[in-house]
């Protein structure tokens, strides 16, 4: 099926047509020196509204038809009336639709046609009043100028909506990336603890079953935490910003993190330079995640007996996590990349690699702004 005018286009065209017909009869009664309205006049008066019904599809055709009908109407000597309403609407729609140059060119041709029509008008009398022609030219210029203003505002509004949509999609992408990082850090840490504790429990189950209970208890608690984090993430994906959120972990939660790692058998020592200054929540979260990821790597790859966490607050925040293992944490590429991305988001840096004296080290420096 071909394209058809919309209901709104038809209704507006019918309304304009009725207005022009009624107005033309009124103008004819008031302008006794002009030619009376007849069948030809009615056809010309209705030609413009009919073209306007198709203005969304062919806006320039609507301009040409409406202006041509008006010029012929004037040239035949009919009373000046609302037939020019169709011309105004057609010009306005065409400019707003983006056909600027073509519309201005058609407007110039229409004005030239009006001048010719005024010359051949049998009811015009002697000569053509320059004031009359000047007023018509000014009228055309005003219509086109107003249409240009509306077009510019329309384009700006469309650009703003498009930019808002792009910004919304960018934020959604950033939120999903952040959520993926959070899931990686949390699940990798908890699953690593579960794996270590499961190994301990299996080792003790046959020889010392009573000592296997703490390891199984830790597995239960850790798996519960992992499931909670996973449900929270899925809830965020389903409900977006409407989903309830738990407070992000920070420095106050480091003791619980370290205790969980110690329960897996790794001796973790924490050295803090002193009470930290007031820190933004984003900085505290990055500190927590870096320590979490570093200790996870030590548990999974380092084959270490001891790990040390140092926190310093001179010239920002410095986080250092070292171990006495074999430096195997270097294989944890995704974790190291995640640390660097988190630090870079705050303008910080992360250095990671085997230490000359043995083991593996992670050093992160984060600049701090007042929260």
mmCIF file of N, CA and C in Angstrom, residues 6 11-12 22 39 45 54 114 118 137-138 149 152 176 188 197 204 235 237 249 292 327 348 354 368:
data_model
loop_
_atom_site.group_PDB
_atom_site.id
_atom_site.type_symbol
_atom_site.label_atom_id
_atom_site.label_comp_id
_atom_site.label_asym_id
_atom_site.label_seq_id
_atom_site.Cartn_x
_atom_site.Cartn_y
_atom_site.Cartn_z
ATOM 1 N N UNK A 6 -1.728 11.511 7.110
ATOM 2 C CA UNK A 6 -2.155 11.192 8.463
ATOM 3 C C UNK A 6 -3.513 11.829 8.759
ATOM 4 N N UNK A 11 -7.372 16.424 8.781
ATOM 5 C CA UNK A 11 -8.253 17.291 9.565
ATOM 6 C C UNK A 11 -7.840 18.753 9.447
ATOM 7 N N UNK A 12 -6.514 19.015 9.520
ATOM 8 C CA UNK A 12 -6.068 20.404 9.395
ATOM 9 C C UNK A 12 -6.342 20.945 7.996
ATOM 10 N N UNK A 22 -15.317 29.996 3.473
ATOM 11 C CA UNK A 22 -16.197 30.946 4.162
ATOM 12 C C UNK A 22 -15.611 32.354 4.101
ATOM 13 N N UNK A 39 -17.468 28.973 -9.433
ATOM 14 C CA UNK A 39 -16.910 27.621 -9.358
ATOM 15 C C UNK A 39 -15.399 27.588 -9.503
ATOM 16 N N UNK A 45 -9.552 28.055 -4.428
ATOM 17 C CA UNK A 45 -9.484 28.203 -2.972
ATOM 18 C C UNK A 45 -9.238 26.853 -2.289
ATOM 19 N N UNK A 54 -1.138 16.590 1.835
ATOM 20 C CA UNK A 54 0.028 15.763 1.469
ATOM 21 C C UNK A 54 1.351 16.459 1.808
ATOM 22 N N UNK A 114 2.976 36.580 -8.244
ATOM 23 C CA UNK A 114 1.996 37.532 -7.725
ATOM 24 C C UNK A 114 2.112 38.877 -8.431
ATOM 25 N N UNK A 118 -0.792 40.526 -10.559
ATOM 26 C CA UNK A 118 -1.305 41.882 -10.315
ATOM 27 C C UNK A 118 -1.328 42.709 -11.593
ATOM 28 N N UNK A 137 5.675 41.498 -0.072
ATOM 29 C CA UNK A 137 7.054 41.027 0.067
ATOM 30 C C UNK A 137 7.459 40.938 1.541
ATOM 31 N N UNK A 138 7.087 41.972 2.304
ATOM 32 C CA UNK A 138 7.400 41.967 3.729
ATOM 33 C C UNK A 138 6.677 40.828 4.436
ATOM 34 N N UNK A 149 13.194 30.529 12.475
ATOM 35 C CA UNK A 149 13.388 30.511 13.929
ATOM 36 C C UNK A 149 12.838 29.223 14.531
ATOM 37 N N UNK A 152 15.136 26.294 13.641
ATOM 38 C CA UNK A 152 16.353 26.253 14.459
ATOM 39 C C UNK A 152 16.053 25.700 15.846
ATOM 40 N N UNK A 176 26.906 -0.811 33.555
ATOM 41 C CA UNK A 176 27.085 -2.244 33.325
ATOM 42 C C UNK A 176 28.553 -2.644 33.473
ATOM 43 N N UNK A 188 35.110 -13.495 42.396
ATOM 44 C CA UNK A 188 36.437 -14.104 42.362
ATOM 45 C C UNK A 188 36.993 -14.264 43.771
ATOM 46 N N UNK A 197 38.962 -23.110 51.381
ATOM 47 C CA UNK A 197 38.341 -23.749 52.536
ATOM 48 C C UNK A 197 37.864 -25.162 52.207
ATOM 49 N N UNK A 204 41.005 -32.398 56.054
ATOM 50 C CA UNK A 204 40.785 -32.712 57.465
ATOM 51 C C UNK A 204 39.623 -33.663 57.698
ATOM 52 N N UNK A 235 19.266 -7.828 40.451
ATOM 53 C CA UNK A 235 18.195 -6.878 40.745
ATOM 54 C C UNK A 235 18.473 -5.536 40.090
ATOM 55 N N UNK A 237 20.166 -5.104 37.330
ATOM 56 C CA UNK A 237 19.948 -5.261 35.891
ATOM 57 C C UNK A 237 18.464 -5.228 35.549
ATOM 58 N N UNK A 249 31.198 -0.995 50.124
ATOM 59 C CA UNK A 249 32.221 -1.265 51.143
ATOM 60 C C UNK A 249 33.304 -0.192 51.146
ATOM 61 N N UNK A 292 41.066 -6.301 48.132
ATOM 62 C CA UNK A 292 40.341 -7.558 47.935
ATOM 63 C C UNK A 292 40.911 -8.345 46.763
ATOM 64 N N UNK A 327 55.354 -15.210 43.336
ATOM 65 C CA UNK A 327 55.105 -14.228 42.287
ATOM 66 C C UNK A 327 54.134 -14.693 41.240
ATOM 67 N N UNK A 348 44.356 7.857 39.545
ATOM 68 C CA UNK A 348 45.451 7.186 40.242
ATOM 69 C C UNK A 348 46.182 6.201 39.363
ATOM 70 N N UNK A 354 56.262 -9.108 40.162
ATOM 71 C CA UNK A 354 57.111 -9.834 41.122
ATOM 72 C C UNK A 354 58.111 -8.886 41.785
ATOM 73 N N UNK A 368 43.519 12.314 46.313
ATOM 74 C CA UNK A 368 42.307 12.469 47.121
ATOM 75 C C UNK A 368 41.840 13.905 47.065
#
